[in-house]
């Protein structure tokens, strides 16, 4: 059974769930530039042995690639045809939604490490990401570096 978390705010609420591998593939395909930026930042944190913090990454993407965030939230809220409506949600609601989506997406043991390995595998199919991801994939398959968990 899918787990949903409800976010209440002035004017309404939105319920989100973790995203699936096909949804990740869709996001990477549609928002390649945002995925490349996210990958670069995550890889840098892993290389430095730092904990991956979702909040600052999401804020960075939100300010530069708002359409990727609204697409993600729309998918996780099961309203993929309402991206324009999701885009009108307050910024703090969108940030909270992404943090909850991330936590719900990292439900398995291994958490973010497994998630980023999946993203890396999917990104290999996208020419724009292949070179950067192939190099970084070694970090995850050898188990070096740290990542934020569940």
mmCIF file of C-alpha atoms in Angstrom:
data_model
loop_
_atom_site.group_PDB
_atom_site.id
_atom_site.type_symbol
_atom_site.label_atom_id
_atom_site.label_comp_id
_atom_site.label_asym_id
_atom_site.label_seq_id
_atom_site.Cartn_x
_atom_site.Cartn_y
_atom_site.Cartn_z
ATOM 1 C CA UNK A 1 0.000 0.000 0.000
ATOM 2 C CA UNK A 2 1.259 3.448 -0.882
ATOM 3 C CA UNK A 3 1.814 5.828 2.007
ATOM 4 C CA UNK A 4 0.601 9.384 1.593
ATOM 5 C CA UNK A 5 1.308 12.366 3.802
ATOM 6 C CA UNK A 6 -1.087 15.282 3.953
ATOM 7 C CA UNK A 7 0.192 18.858 4.092
ATOM 8 C CA UNK A 8 -2.336 21.392 5.371
ATOM 9 C CA UNK A 9 -1.962 25.078 4.594
ATOM 10 C CA UNK A 10 -4.121 28.189 4.545
ATOM 11 C CA UNK A 11 -6.485 27.620 1.667
ATOM 12 C CA UNK A 12 -6.292 23.850 1.385
ATOM 13 C CA UNK A 13 -4.175 20.736 1.580
ATOM 14 C CA UNK A 14 -2.186 18.405 -0.632
ATOM 15 C CA UNK A 15 -1.314 14.750 -0.096
ATOM 16 C CA UNK A 16 1.908 13.332 -1.539
ATOM 17 C CA UNK A 17 3.577 9.932 -1.784
ATOM 18 C CA UNK A 18 6.989 8.665 -2.736
ATOM 19 C CA UNK A 19 7.779 8.558 -6.440
ATOM 20 C CA UNK A 20 8.430 5.458 -8.509
ATOM 21 C CA UNK A 21 11.261 4.552 -10.867
ATOM 22 C CA UNK A 22 9.203 5.361 -14.011
ATOM 23 C CA UNK A 23 8.380 8.755 -12.504
ATOM 24 C CA UNK A 24 12.050 9.398 -11.754
ATOM 25 C CA UNK A 25 12.871 8.480 -15.349
ATOM 26 C CA UNK A 26 10.198 10.868 -16.601
ATOM 27 C CA UNK A 27 11.522 13.721 -14.447
ATOM 28 C CA UNK A 28 15.128 13.130 -15.550
ATOM 29 C CA UNK A 29 14.061 12.984 -19.194
ATOM 30 C CA UNK A 30 11.899 16.120 -19.095
ATOM 31 C CA UNK A 31 14.107 18.168 -16.763
ATOM 32 C CA UNK A 32 17.600 17.094 -17.828
ATOM 33 C CA UNK A 33 19.274 20.402 -16.950
ATOM 34 C CA UNK A 34 17.826 20.373 -13.425
ATOM 35 C CA UNK A 35 18.805 16.706 -13.043
ATOM 36 C CA UNK A 36 22.364 17.500 -14.111
ATOM 37 C CA UNK A 37 22.591 20.329 -11.587
ATOM 38 C CA UNK A 38 21.122 18.171 -8.830
ATOM 39 C CA UNK A 39 23.474 15.324 -9.700
ATOM 40 C CA UNK A 40 26.506 17.633 -9.623
ATOM 41 C CA UNK A 41 25.543 18.978 -6.197
ATOM 42 C CA UNK A 42 24.806 15.530 -4.752
ATOM 43 C CA UNK A 43 28.012 14.070 -6.184
ATOM 44 C CA UNK A 44 29.998 16.982 -4.711
ATOM 45 C CA UNK A 45 28.503 16.363 -1.264
ATOM 46 C CA UNK A 46 29.238 12.627 -1.488
ATOM 47 C CA UNK A 47 32.807 13.305 -2.649
ATOM 48 C CA UNK A 48 33.338 15.632 0.324
ATOM 49 C CA UNK A 49 31.902 13.022 2.694
ATOM 50 C CA UNK A 50 29.022 15.331 3.613
ATOM 51 C CA UNK A 51 25.491 14.393 4.529
ATOM 52 C CA UNK A 52 23.041 15.027 1.685
ATOM 53 C CA UNK A 53 20.474 17.560 2.845
ATOM 54 C CA UNK A 54 17.321 17.625 0.743
ATOM 55 C CA UNK A 55 16.125 21.099 1.822
ATOM 56 C CA UNK A 56 19.008 23.176 0.398
ATOM 57 C CA UNK A 57 19.038 21.110 -2.802
ATOM 58 C CA UNK A 58 15.320 21.578 -3.283
ATOM 59 C CA UNK A 59 15.569 25.323 -2.620
ATOM 60 C CA UNK A 60 18.371 25.599 -5.176
ATOM 61 C CA UNK A 61 16.308 23.745 -7.771
ATOM 62 C CA UNK A 62 13.130 25.632 -6.836
ATOM 63 C CA UNK A 63 14.768 28.975 -7.529
ATOM 64 C CA UNK A 64 16.391 27.888 -10.812
ATOM 65 C CA UNK A 65 14.166 25.093 -12.128
ATOM 66 C CA UNK A 66 10.699 25.690 -10.694
ATOM 67 C CA UNK A 67 9.042 23.565 -13.379
ATOM 68 C CA UNK A 68 10.961 20.455 -12.214
ATOM 69 C CA UNK A 69 9.737 20.901 -8.638
ATOM 70 C CA UNK A 70 6.127 21.495 -9.643
ATOM 71 C CA UNK A 71 6.260 18.475 -11.952
ATOM 72 C CA UNK A 72 7.633 16.312 -9.115
ATOM 73 C CA UNK A 73 4.942 17.477 -6.673
ATOM 74 C CA UNK A 74 2.183 16.994 -9.256
ATOM 75 C CA UNK A 75 3.350 13.408 -9.916
ATOM 76 C CA UNK A 76 3.583 12.595 -6.204
ATOM 77 C CA UNK A 77 0.136 14.102 -5.575
ATOM 78 C CA UNK A 78 -1.315 11.966 -8.401
ATOM 79 C CA UNK A 79 -2.332 15.050 -10.390
ATOM 80 C CA UNK A 80 0.195 15.019 -13.269
ATOM 81 C CA UNK A 81 -2.215 17.006 -15.431
ATOM 82 C CA UNK A 82 -2.387 19.858 -12.883
ATOM 83 C CA UNK A 83 1.216 21.130 -12.922
ATOM 84 C CA UNK A 84 0.015 24.725 -13.421
ATOM 85 C CA UNK A 85 -2.171 24.463 -10.303
ATOM 86 C CA UNK A 86 0.669 22.961 -8.258
ATOM 87 C CA UNK A 87 2.923 25.812 -9.417
ATOM 88 C CA UNK A 88 0.588 28.242 -7.619
ATOM 89 C CA UNK A 89 1.068 26.566 -4.223
ATOM 90 C CA UNK A 90 3.032 28.653 -1.702
ATOM 91 C CA UNK A 91 6.800 28.093 -1.853
ATOM 92 C CA UNK A 92 6.966 26.693 1.685
ATOM 93 C CA UNK A 93 4.250 24.160 0.843
ATOM 94 C CA UNK A 94 6.188 23.044 -2.232
ATOM 95 C CA UNK A 95 9.401 22.723 -0.200
ATOM 96 C CA UNK A 96 7.633 20.715 2.502
ATOM 97 C CA UNK A 97 6.043 18.506 -0.161
ATOM 98 C CA UNK A 98 9.418 17.732 -1.747
ATOM 99 C CA UNK A 99 10.967 16.884 1.607
ATOM 100 C CA UNK A 100 8.113 14.485 2.344
ATOM 101 C CA UNK A 101 8.294 12.998 -1.160
ATOM 102 C CA UNK A 102 12.007 12.388 -0.655
ATOM 103 C CA UNK A 103 11.452 10.688 2.707
ATOM 104 C CA UNK A 104 8.649 8.518 1.298
ATOM 105 C CA UNK A 105 10.738 7.673 -1.796
ATOM 106 C CA UNK A 106 13.627 6.477 0.376
ATOM 107 C CA UNK A 107 11.510 3.848 2.138
ATOM 108 C CA UNK A 108 13.874 0.910 1.623
ATOM 109 C CA UNK A 109 17.013 0.060 3.536
ATOM 110 C CA UNK A 110 19.866 2.020 2.034
ATOM 111 C CA UNK A 111 17.721 5.123 1.715
ATOM 112 C CA UNK A 112 19.135 7.913 -0.412
ATOM 113 C CA UNK A 113 22.130 5.843 -1.542
ATOM 114 C CA UNK A 114 19.809 3.385 -3.305
ATOM 115 C CA UNK A 115 17.729 6.235 -4.685
ATOM 116 C CA UNK A 116 20.731 8.061 -6.165
ATOM 117 C CA UNK A 117 22.082 4.819 -7.629
ATOM 118 C CA UNK A 118 18.707 4.397 -9.359
ATOM 119 C CA UNK A 119 18.800 7.977 -10.635
ATOM 120 C CA UNK A 120 22.344 7.386 -11.885
ATOM 121 C CA UNK A 121 21.319 4.261 -13.772
ATOM 122 C CA UNK A 122 18.399 6.074 -15.383
ATOM 123 C CA UNK A 123 20.517 9.097 -16.206
ATOM 124 C CA UNK A 124 22.920 6.924 -18.197
ATOM 125 C CA UNK A 125 20.195 6.691 -20.826
ATOM 126 C CA UNK A 126 20.213 10.503 -21.215
ATOM 127 C CA UNK A 127 23.157 11.721 -23.279
ATOM 128 C CA UNK A 128 23.448 14.976 -21.325
ATOM 129 C CA UNK A 129 24.019 13.164 -18.044
ATOM 130 C CA UNK A 130 25.833 10.045 -19.126
ATOM 131 C CA UNK A 131 29.407 11.266 -18.763
ATOM 132 C CA UNK A 132 28.988 12.841 -15.327
ATOM 133 C CA UNK A 133 26.863 10.011 -13.972
ATOM 134 C CA UNK A 134 29.048 7.198 -15.231
ATOM 135 C CA UNK A 135 32.014 8.666 -13.354
ATOM 136 C CA UNK A 136 29.961 9.223 -10.210
ATOM 137 C CA UNK A 137 28.235 5.835 -10.287
ATOM 138 C CA UNK A 138 31.454 4.219 -9.088
ATOM 139 C CA UNK A 139 31.041 6.109 -5.791
ATOM 140 C CA UNK A 140 27.721 4.408 -5.138
ATOM 141 C CA UNK A 141 28.545 0.932 -6.367
ATOM 142 C CA UNK A 142 31.680 0.720 -4.246
ATOM 143 C CA UNK A 143 29.809 2.030 -1.215
ATOM 144 C CA UNK A 144 32.169 4.935 -0.552
ATOM 145 C CA UNK A 145 30.846 8.301 0.543
ATOM 146 C CA UNK A 146 27.853 9.030 2.701
ATOM 147 C CA UNK A 147 24.353 10.061 1.928
ATOM 148 C CA UNK A 148 21.325 11.229 3.803
ATOM 149 C CA UNK A 149 19.007 8.423 4.692
ATOM 150 C CA UNK A 150 15.343 7.835 5.115
#
